[in-house]
């Protein structure tokens, strides 16, 4: 039976290659790609090192209940359900490149405050739903361009700063949400309990005013401290 394996010359892992096996740990130094569901349902897998892959495909580590830590290099994509039901995952490291996060990528995953670990360029539906939240937090997601419907379901957040978002279809509940750009598309839930801060005359401000969404006209120099409590951060956000 499979146990601990380290591969030096292997460069590709196919779909479902180790699915359902009892392997406990893997270190892949030359792997360039892994296939759909490659490690899904690995009941004993505890740690994985994959330093040279850019994409984690859908269902790659789905339902690996003993997976504690993973280590990657320069990621660009975390696929749908990639870490869903990883009930013991507490360590997630990579080089903090901007990454697309798929639908339910961390669904019911035990990673605490997952937005601390990733640098998203887009967030899919219910990407973090059911993940553990230790405390409410402030997140400045400068690389985030696309926020899909339900992206923040289950995310505990006091303040969310979106400097460059282009499409937004969801915001966390009970939060202060700063939207700096004039978005190309979006549809925020009219019943949201959050307050939206955005410059006057923007697509977002017009939408909020027309649909009864809590809205405050935002001017970076005047209002930033009032929203975030951090006066020094005023220089770090540009509103266009």
XYZ file of N, CA and C in Angstrom:
720
model
N 0.836 -1.190 0.000
C 0.000 0.000 0.000
C 0.869 1.238 0.000
N 0.312 2.346 -0.510
C 1.033 3.599 -0.573
C 1.162 4.208 0.806
N 2.322 4.815 1.083
C 2.516 5.489 2.370
C 3.130 6.859 2.110
N 4.433 7.016 2.348
C 5.106 8.281 2.106
C 5.906 8.193 0.821
N 5.676 9.125 -0.083
C 6.387 9.075 -1.347
C 6.951 10.444 -1.715
N 8.182 10.443 -2.212
C 8.815 11.628 -2.761
C 9.230 11.314 -4.194
N 8.785 12.140 -5.140
C 9.087 11.905 -6.535
C 10.002 13.005 -7.055
N 11.056 12.634 -7.759
C 11.982 13.622 -8.284
C 11.755 13.941 -9.748
N 11.578 12.936 -10.612
C 11.512 13.159 -12.053
C 10.091 13.232 -12.615
N 9.106 12.837 -11.860
C 7.718 12.881 -12.323
C 7.296 14.323 -12.568
N 6.613 14.598 -13.707
C 6.238 15.978 -14.036
C 4.724 16.179 -14.144
N 3.948 15.095 -14.208
C 2.504 15.243 -14.360
C 1.777 14.136 -13.615
N 0.682 14.503 -12.966
C -0.185 13.539 -12.283
C -1.550 13.609 -12.953
N -2.081 12.486 -13.377
C -3.342 12.458 -14.107
C -4.571 12.559 -13.229
N -5.727 12.586 -13.873
C -7.004 12.664 -13.169
C -7.202 11.439 -12.264
N -7.628 11.700 -11.042
C -7.939 10.652 -10.059
C -6.753 9.711 -9.788
N -5.537 10.181 -10.053
C -4.368 9.302 -9.969
C -4.217 8.622 -8.614
N -4.438 9.344 -7.539
C -4.284 8.782 -6.198
C -5.601 8.800 -5.424
N -6.689 9.022 -6.114
C -7.993 9.111 -5.472
C -8.309 7.837 -4.697
N -8.698 8.010 -3.440
C -9.114 6.881 -2.623
C -7.994 6.036 -2.062
N -6.727 6.425 -2.289
C -5.618 5.639 -1.758
C -5.334 6.023 -0.303
N -4.485 5.241 0.349
C -4.158 5.471 1.760
C -2.811 6.169 1.943
N -2.340 6.843 0.907
C -1.069 7.553 1.020
C -1.164 8.630 2.109
N -0.054 8.847 2.826
C -0.093 9.772 3.972
C 0.583 11.105 3.703
N 1.616 11.150 2.847
C 2.267 12.424 2.540
C 2.949 12.354 1.189
N 3.009 13.532 0.519
C 3.620 13.604 -0.797
C 4.524 14.816 -0.887
N 5.659 14.666 -1.552
C 6.514 15.795 -1.902
C 6.858 15.671 -3.381
N 6.414 16.655 -4.160
C 6.647 16.635 -5.601
C 7.480 17.854 -5.975
N 8.686 17.643 -6.438
C 9.572 18.760 -6.713
C 9.551 19.217 -8.166
N 9.190 18.323 -9.079
C 9.207 18.682 -10.498
C 7.831 18.627 -11.151
N 6.823 18.321 -10.393
C 5.475 18.231 -10.952
C 5.031 19.587 -11.487
N 4.545 19.595 -12.739
C 4.065 20.824 -13.370
C 2.543 20.917 -13.374
N 1.860 19.772 -13.309
C 0.400 19.793 -13.337
C -0.161 18.554 -12.657
N -1.351 18.723 -12.085
C -2.077 17.594 -11.520
C -3.477 17.598 -12.106
N -4.076 16.437 -12.182
C -5.370 16.300 -12.831
C -6.551 16.465 -11.889
N -7.715 16.577 -12.502
C -8.986 16.680 -11.803
C -9.107 15.550 -10.770
N -9.412 15.911 -9.522
C -9.644 14.912 -8.490
C -8.440 14.053 -8.141
N -7.241 14.550 -8.406
C -6.036 13.725 -8.273
C -5.865 13.098 -6.895
N -6.238 13.824 -5.839
C -6.072 13.317 -4.476
C -7.399 13.268 -3.712
N -8.488 13.277 -4.426
C -9.766 13.365 -3.713
C -10.069 12.032 -3.002
N -10.673 12.176 -1.841
C -11.014 11.026 -0.999
C -9.793 10.233 -0.530
N -8.663 10.902 -0.355
C -7.487 10.244 0.238
C -7.634 10.319 1.760
N -8.045 9.245 2.360
C -8.455 9.261 3.763
C -7.310 9.466 4.743
N -6.064 9.196 4.327
C -4.926 9.286 5.237
C -3.941 10.395 4.884
N -4.170 11.096 3.816
C -3.225 12.111 3.357
C -3.160 13.279 4.345
N -1.939 13.563 4.855
C -1.782 14.600 5.866
C -1.062 15.846 5.402
N -0.161 15.707 4.423
C 0.588 16.871 3.955
C 0.989 16.699 2.501
N 1.061 17.837 1.789
C 1.426 17.821 0.373
C 2.320 19.022 0.082
N 3.376 18.786 -0.699
C 4.229 19.864 -1.186
C 4.275 19.792 -2.707
N 3.797 20.861 -3.356
C 3.774 20.940 -4.816
C 4.238 22.346 -5.194
N 5.510 22.515 -5.395
C 6.070 23.853 -5.554
C 6.018 24.413 -6.972
N 5.765 23.566 -7.969
C 5.876 24.029 -9.351
C 4.576 23.975 -10.148
N 3.463 23.776 -9.499
C 2.201 23.801 -10.233
C 1.579 25.198 -10.126
N 0.914 25.610 -11.184
C 0.249 26.917 -11.197
C -1.243 26.782 -10.910
N -1.825 25.644 -11.251
C -3.264 25.455 -11.113
C -3.573 24.237 -10.236
N -4.464 24.445 -9.299
C -5.024 23.340 -8.525
C -6.392 23.057 -9.128
N -6.572 21.933 -9.789
C -7.828 21.706 -10.506
C -8.995 21.400 -9.580
N -10.170 21.375 -10.156
C -11.379 21.078 -9.395
C -11.269 19.727 -8.698
N -11.764 19.686 -7.465
C -11.850 18.466 -6.660
C -10.483 17.839 -6.361
N -9.406 18.587 -6.528
C -8.066 18.013 -6.379
C -7.852 17.361 -5.018
N -8.308 18.020 -3.950
C -8.130 17.498 -2.587
C -9.474 17.363 -1.873
N -10.501 17.228 -2.635
C -11.859 17.133 -2.085
C -11.960 15.985 -1.072
N -12.489 16.307 0.099
C -12.757 15.306 1.134
C -11.502 14.501 1.495
N -10.435 15.214 1.831
C -9.244 14.567 2.407
C -9.228 14.947 3.888
N -9.886 14.173 4.728
C -10.210 14.582 6.096
C -9.025 14.727 7.034
N -7.853 14.178 6.671
C -6.690 14.302 7.549
C -5.639 15.259 7.001
N -5.962 15.939 5.912
C -5.017 16.885 5.333
C -4.839 18.078 6.267
N -3.616 18.275 6.746
C -3.322 19.333 7.717
C -2.625 20.512 7.065
N -1.671 20.252 6.169
C -0.906 21.354 5.587
C -0.601 21.104 4.119
N -0.610 22.202 3.339
C -0.254 22.148 1.926
C 0.690 23.302 1.624
N 1.604 23.080 0.701
C 2.579 24.108 0.343
C 2.736 24.151 -1.170
N 2.558 25.355 -1.727
C 2.630 25.537 -3.177
C 3.585 26.682 -3.509
N 3.790 26.919 -4.810
C 4.630 28.016 -5.264
C 3.799 29.175 -5.774
N 3.893 29.441 -7.082
C 3.165 30.556 -7.695
C 1.846 30.066 -8.287
N 0.802 30.133 -7.533
C -0.508 29.675 -7.986
C -1.230 30.750 -8.788
N -2.029 30.308 -9.768
C -2.916 31.214 -10.489
C -4.379 30.837 -10.318
N -4.645 29.558 -10.006
C -6.024 29.069 -9.938
C -6.183 28.026 -8.844
N -7.252 28.170 -8.068
C -7.699 27.123 -7.141
C -9.096 26.737 -7.605
N -9.254 25.539 -8.109
C -10.481 25.143 -8.780
C -11.670 24.900 -7.869
N -12.816 24.666 -8.489
C -14.060 24.396 -7.771
C -13.882 23.200 -6.835
N -14.319 23.362 -5.596
C -14.317 22.280 -4.599
C -12.912 21.712 -4.318
N -11.875 22.451 -4.653
C -10.513 21.912 -4.548
C -10.170 21.442 -3.137
N -10.582 22.206 -2.109
C -10.295 21.837 -0.726
C -11.577 21.678 0.101
N -12.683 21.452 -0.567
C -13.950 21.272 0.143
C -13.882 20.046 1.050
N -14.419 20.206 2.244
C -14.486 19.131 3.241
C -13.103 18.662 3.709
N -12.122 19.548 3.653
C -10.825 19.270 4.283
C -10.950 19.709 5.743
N -11.418 18.830 6.570
C -11.875 19.196 7.908
C -10.765 19.442 8.920
N -9.489 19.185 8.525
C -8.386 19.444 9.463
C -7.317 20.368 8.894
N -7.586 20.979 7.759
C -6.593 21.838 7.127
C -6.359 23.106 7.945
N -5.140 23.283 8.412
C -4.786 24.479 9.197
C -3.605 25.241 8.610
N -2.892 24.648 7.664
C -1.748 25.312 7.060
C -1.858 25.381 5.557
N -1.800 26.610 5.008
C -1.908 26.798 3.564
C -0.894 27.860 3.164
N 0.159 27.468 2.466
C 1.188 28.433 2.083
C 1.436 28.396 0.584
N 1.659 29.572 0.025
C 2.109 29.700 -1.364
C 2.729 31.084 -1.486
N 3.138 31.480 -2.678
C 3.912 32.708 -2.834
C 3.080 33.979 -2.907
N 1.820 33.881 -2.575
C 0.902 35.017 -2.536
C 0.807 35.747 -3.874
N 0.827 34.974 -4.972
C 0.480 35.522 -6.275
C -1.040 35.638 -6.340
N -1.537 36.540 -7.208
C -2.977 36.698 -7.358
C -3.574 35.409 -7.915
N -4.663 34.937 -7.323
C -5.191 33.622 -7.671
C -6.705 33.659 -7.835
N -7.199 32.966 -8.864
C -8.637 32.799 -9.062
C -9.123 31.677 -8.154
N -10.156 31.960 -7.377
C -10.679 30.978 -6.431
C -12.043 30.514 -6.915
N -12.179 29.227 -7.146
C -13.380 28.678 -7.743
C -14.537 28.503 -6.775
N -15.645 28.055 -7.328
C -16.864 27.810 -6.554
C -16.612 26.775 -5.455
N -16.963 27.146 -4.225
C -16.845 26.258 -3.060
C -15.449 25.657 -2.915
N -14.442 26.424 -3.277
C -13.064 25.927 -3.227
C -12.648 25.508 -1.824
N -13.100 26.250 -0.802
C -12.783 25.934 0.595
C -14.063 25.629 1.384
N -15.037 25.065 0.726
C -16.341 24.803 1.329
C -16.216 23.839 2.513
N -16.761 24.245 3.656
C -16.701 23.415 4.871
C -15.279 22.932 5.161
N -14.340 23.841 4.984
C -12.929 23.566 5.250
C -12.568 24.182 6.597
N -11.647 23.571 7.316
C -11.342 24.035 8.668
C -10.318 25.164 8.713
N -9.829 25.612 7.550
C -8.857 26.696 7.519
C -9.452 27.951 8.153
N -8.811 28.457 9.200
C -9.343 29.609 9.936
C -9.051 30.894 9.178
N -10.095 31.718 9.010
C -9.961 32.980 8.284
C -9.218 32.793 6.955
N -9.769 32.043 6.017
C -9.038 31.690 4.793
C -8.592 32.883 3.960
N -9.280 34.019 4.060
C -8.862 35.184 3.278
C -7.510 35.730 3.725
N -7.055 35.318 4.905
C -5.722 35.715 5.362
C -4.645 35.015 4.530
N -4.947 33.827 4.031
C -3.948 32.990 3.374
C -3.848 33.219 1.873
N -4.892 33.760 1.261
C -4.922 33.858 -0.196
C -4.997 35.310 -0.652
N -4.642 35.516 -1.916
C -4.655 36.841 -2.531
C -5.533 36.748 -3.786
N -6.834 36.834 -3.622
C -7.737 36.499 -4.733
C -7.829 37.567 -5.813
N -7.898 37.094 -7.072
C -8.229 37.980 -8.188
C -9.699 37.829 -8.552
N -10.280 36.675 -8.231
C -11.725 36.466 -8.352
C -12.141 35.438 -7.312
N -13.389 35.540 -6.884
C -13.909 34.637 -5.862
C -15.215 34.047 -6.351
N -15.302 32.718 -6.389
C -16.498 32.036 -6.849
C -17.551 31.889 -5.770
N -18.706 31.395 -6.172
C -19.855 31.242 -5.281
C -19.515 30.345 -4.094
N -19.839 30.851 -2.895
C -19.681 30.102 -1.644
C -18.267 29.523 -1.499
N -17.277 30.261 -1.965
C -15.900 29.766 -1.941
C -15.424 29.421 -0.542
N -15.865 30.195 0.460
C -15.391 29.996 1.827
C -16.510 29.570 2.777
N -17.636 29.178 2.228
C -18.795 28.858 3.068
C -18.476 27.708 4.025
N -18.775 27.921 5.302
C -18.542 26.888 6.298
C -17.130 26.847 6.837
N -16.239 27.714 6.311
C -14.878 27.766 6.853
C -14.916 28.422 8.227
N -13.908 28.149 9.038
C -13.908 28.643 10.410
C -13.457 30.098 10.456
N -14.109 30.865 11.323
C -13.776 32.263 11.513
C -13.459 32.494 12.985
N -12.250 32.944 13.269
C -11.881 33.162 14.664
C -12.372 34.519 15.156
N -12.118 35.551 14.383
C -12.548 36.905 14.741
C -12.925 37.620 13.461
N -13.682 38.683 13.609
C -13.971 39.525 12.465
C -12.697 40.246 12.053
N -12.560 40.555 10.782
C -11.308 41.093 10.285
C -11.535 42.187 9.259
N -10.439 42.918 8.967
C -10.419 43.870 7.868
C -9.594 43.281 6.742
N -10.139 43.266 5.537
C -9.438 42.728 4.384
C -9.325 43.781 3.298
N -8.110 44.054 2.850
C -7.883 44.934 1.713
C -7.451 44.060 0.550
N -8.363 43.859 -0.398
C -8.154 42.914 -1.491
C -7.904 43.699 -2.780
N -6.687 44.183 -2.929
C -6.357 45.082 -4.032
C -6.318 44.381 -5.385
N -6.137 43.051 -5.398
C -6.074 42.316 -6.662
C -7.429 41.758 -7.097
N -8.423 41.909 -6.259
C -9.719 41.297 -6.548
C -10.447 42.064 -7.650
N -10.757 41.361 -8.744
C -11.438 41.965 -9.886
C -12.896 41.524 -10.003
N -13.160 40.252 -9.667
C -14.497 39.688 -9.880
C -14.988 39.029 -8.600
N -16.166 39.444 -8.156
C -16.806 38.861 -6.975
C -18.113 38.244 -7.433
N -18.186 36.925 -7.451
C -19.370 36.246 -7.958
C -20.451 36.120 -6.879
N -21.642 35.763 -7.301
C -22.779 35.650 -6.389
C -22.475 34.667 -5.268
N -22.683 35.088 -4.027
C -22.456 34.230 -2.883
C -21.002 34.076 -2.492
N -20.105 34.878 -3.077
C -18.667 34.726 -2.825
C -18.313 34.870 -1.354
N -19.030 35.746 -0.634
C -18.693 35.999 0.765
C -19.634 35.308 1.745
N -20.423 34.379 1.265
C -21.295 33.627 2.170
C -20.443 32.943 3.237
N -20.774 33.191 4.490
C -20.068 32.553 5.583
C -18.790 33.249 6.007
N -18.432 34.368 5.370
C -17.206 35.089 5.728
C -17.523 36.162 6.765
N -16.797 36.125 7.877
C -16.944 37.119 8.931
C -15.970 38.249 8.649
N -16.483 39.465 8.497
C -15.643 40.573 8.055
C -16.204 41.884 8.578
N -15.349 42.688 9.223
C -15.768 44.011 9.673
C -15.695 45.024 8.542
N -14.569 45.022 7.842
C -14.321 46.000 6.788
C -13.695 45.313 5.584
N -14.241 45.610 4.403
C -13.724 45.051 3.159
C -13.387 46.203 2.220
N -12.135 46.259 1.782
C -11.674 47.335 0.907
C -11.391 46.744 -0.462
N -12.122 47.222 -1.461
C -11.974 46.736 -2.828
C -11.563 47.912 -3.702
N -10.290 47.982 -4.032
C -9.766 49.120 -4.780
C -9.978 48.990 -6.284
N -9.946 47.760 -6.793
C -9.898 47.566 -8.249
C -10.954 46.614 -8.776
N -12.001 46.378 -8.024
C -13.011 45.421 -8.449
C -13.731 45.917 -9.710
N -14.002 44.978 -10.627
C -14.656 45.313 -11.890
C -16.082 44.783 -11.955
N -16.311 43.618 -11.342
C -17.655 43.041 -11.268
C -17.907 42.592 -9.849
N -19.062 42.978 -9.295
C -19.358 42.595 -7.912
C -20.823 42.206 -7.773
N -21.037 40.981 -7.270
C -22.382 40.458 -7.109
C -22.651 40.000 -5.679
N -21.744 40.319 -4.770
C -21.949 39.909 -3.385
C -21.051 40.729 -2.474
N -21.521 40.962 -1.250
C -20.707 41.583 -0.204
C -20.946 40.797 1.077
N -19.974 40.788 2.013
C -20.214 40.130 3.304
C -21.284 40.875 4.078
N -21.950 40.197 4.970
C -23.000 40.821 5.774
C -22.397 41.566 6.967
N -23.144 42.584 7.427
C -22.779 43.358 8.624
C -21.375 43.934 8.526
N -21.023 44.422 7.358
C -19.678 44.943 7.137
C -19.724 46.345 6.538
N -18.587 47.023 6.635
C -18.368 48.261 5.902
C -17.592 47.890 4.649
N -18.154 48.178 3.490
C -17.550 47.763 2.230
C -17.184 48.998 1.415
N -15.901 49.167 1.159
C -15.401 50.291 0.383
C -15.122 49.843 -1.034
N -15.829 50.445 -1.996
C -15.666 50.090 -3.400
C -15.122 51.314 -4.118
N -13.841 51.247 -4.503
C -13.161 52.422 -5.013
C -13.322 52.666 -6.490
N -13.518 51.618 -7.273
C -13.605 51.778 -8.718
C -15.052 51.927 -9.163
N -15.235 52.453 -10.365
C -16.557 52.508 -10.964
C -16.753 51.202 -11.718
N -17.408 50.247 -11.075
C -17.479 48.884 -11.590
C -18.190 48.808 -12.931
N -17.839 47.747 -13.694
C -18.452 47.544 -15.003
C -19.805 46.845 -14.882
N -19.932 45.996 -13.866
C -21.172 45.241 -13.696
C -21.323 44.854 -12.234
N -22.570 44.666 -11.836
C -22.791 44.252 -10.460
C -24.250 44.282 -10.075
N -24.552 43.589 -8.999
C -25.926 43.519 -8.498
C -25.862 43.097 -7.037
N -25.741 44.061 -6.143
C -25.644 43.780 -4.722
C -27.035 43.499 -4.169
N -27.126 42.498 -3.294
C -28.396 42.133 -2.685
C -29.049 43.354 -2.041
N -30.261 43.637 -2.455
C -30.966 44.812 -1.932
C -31.244 44.709 -0.439
N -31.217 43.504 0.100
C -31.485 43.314 1.523
C -30.236 43.224 2.372
N -29.082 43.574 1.825
C -27.844 43.443 2.581
C -27.860 44.282 3.854
N -27.230 43.760 4.877
C -27.118 44.486 6.148
C -25.829 45.304 6.204
N -25.053 45.282 5.147
C -23.801 46.030 5.102
C -24.028 47.464 4.639
N -23.031 48.295 4.874
C -23.037 49.671 4.394
C -21.985 49.803 3.310
N -22.381 50.372 2.175
C -21.502 50.506 1.028
C -20.963 51.923 0.964
N -19.649 52.030 0.872
C -18.981 53.317 0.727
C -18.403 53.395 -0.680
N -18.783 54.433 -1.430
C -18.303 54.573 -2.787
C -18.432 56.035 -3.199
N -17.573 56.510 -4.120
C -17.660 57.913 -4.543
C -19.019 58.242 -5.163
N -19.450 59.473 -4.995
C -20.714 59.932 -5.570
C -20.674 59.835 -7.087
N -21.814 59.455 -7.682
C -21.920 59.384 -9.128
C -21.408 58.103 -9.749
N -20.902 57.179 -8.937
C -20.418 55.904 -9.471
C -21.586 54.967 -9.747
N -21.321 53.909 -10.520
C -22.346 52.899 -10.777
C -22.861 52.322 -9.464
N -21.942 52.073 -8.538
C -22.318 51.489 -7.256
C -23.207 52.441 -6.459
N -22.816 53.710 -6.376
C -23.604 54.662 -5.589
C -24.997 54.832 -6.182
N -25.086 54.910 -7.505
C -26.396 55.059 -8.153
C -27.272 53.838 -7.903
N -26.666 52.650 -7.947
C -27.412 51.427 -7.683
C -27.941 51.413 -6.254
N -27.075 51.744 -5.311
C -27.475 51.735 -3.902
C -28.603 52.714 -3.634
N -28.482 53.907 -4.142
C -29.501 54.933 -3.919
C -30.829 54.551 -4.563
N -30.777 53.901 -5.717
C -32.003 53.513 -6.424
C -32.689 52.316 -5.790
N -31.933 51.498 -5.032
C -32.493 50.259 -4.503
C -32.543 50.199 -2.979
N -32.307 51.302 -2.326
C -32.438 51.352 -0.875
C -31.345 50.641 -0.107
N -30.187 50.439 -0.732
C -29.055 49.825 -0.048
C -28.346 50.883 0.791
N -27.953 50.517 1.997
C -27.253 51.467 2.865
C -26.014 51.995 2.156
N -25.948 53.322 2.004
C -24.868 53.915 1.226
C -24.357 55.181 1.889
N -23.033 55.349 1.863
C -22.394 56.566 2.346
C -21.443 57.057 1.262
N -21.583 58.336 0.892
C -20.663 58.906 -0.084
C -19.256 58.901 0.492
N -18.319 58.413 -0.306
C -16.968 58.215 0.211
C -15.974 59.156 -0.441
N -15.176 59.797 0.399
C -14.040 60.587 -0.041
C -12.845 60.102 0.756
N -11.816 59.612 0.097
C -10.716 58.957 0.785
C -10.082 59.829 1.852
N -9.872 61.098 1.556
C -9.191 61.965 2.497
C -10.029 62.250 3.735
N -11.330 62.309 3.567
C -12.203 62.695 4.679
C -12.690 61.488 5.467
N -13.056 60.423 4.780
C -13.798 59.341 5.416
C -13.009 58.084 5.768
N -11.790 57.937 5.278
C -11.101 56.666 5.458
C -10.931 56.300 6.928
N -10.520 57.259 7.718
C -10.327 56.964 9.137
C -11.648 56.590 9.793
N -12.725 57.258 9.411
C -14.029 56.975 10.004
C -14.483 55.557 9.712
N -14.101 55.037 8.556
C -14.532 53.701 8.159
C -13.636 52.624 8.746
N -12.310 52.830 8.653
C -11.376 51.772 9.008
C -10.675 51.979 10.340
N -10.642 53.219 10.832
C -9.910 53.523 12.052
C -8.412 53.583 11.826
N -7.988 53.614 10.553
C -6.571 53.600 10.222
C -6.243 54.799 9.340
N -5.799 55.877 9.946
C -5.524 57.095 9.196
C -4.354 56.942 8.251
N -3.373 56.118 8.620
C -2.170 55.970 7.811
C -2.435 55.290 6.477
N -3.564 54.596 6.373
C -3.845 53.826 5.172
C -4.453 54.672 4.057
N -4.733 55.945 4.321
C -5.355 56.789 3.314
C -4.534 56.803 2.018
N -3.207 56.801 2.130
C -2.349 56.868 0.955
C -2.372 55.584 0.148
N -2.896 54.528 0.701
C -2.824 53.226 0.048
C -4.022 52.907 -0.836
N -4.962 53.820 -0.926
C -6.152 53.535 -1.729
C -6.437 54.693 -2.663
N -6.626 54.367 -3.926
C -6.883 55.388 -4.938
C -8.261 55.138 -5.518
N -9.084 56.171 -5.531
C -10.429 56.016 -6.046
C -10.515 56.665 -7.418
N -11.082 55.898 -8.352
C -11.154 56.399 -9.722
C -12.606 56.522 -10.167
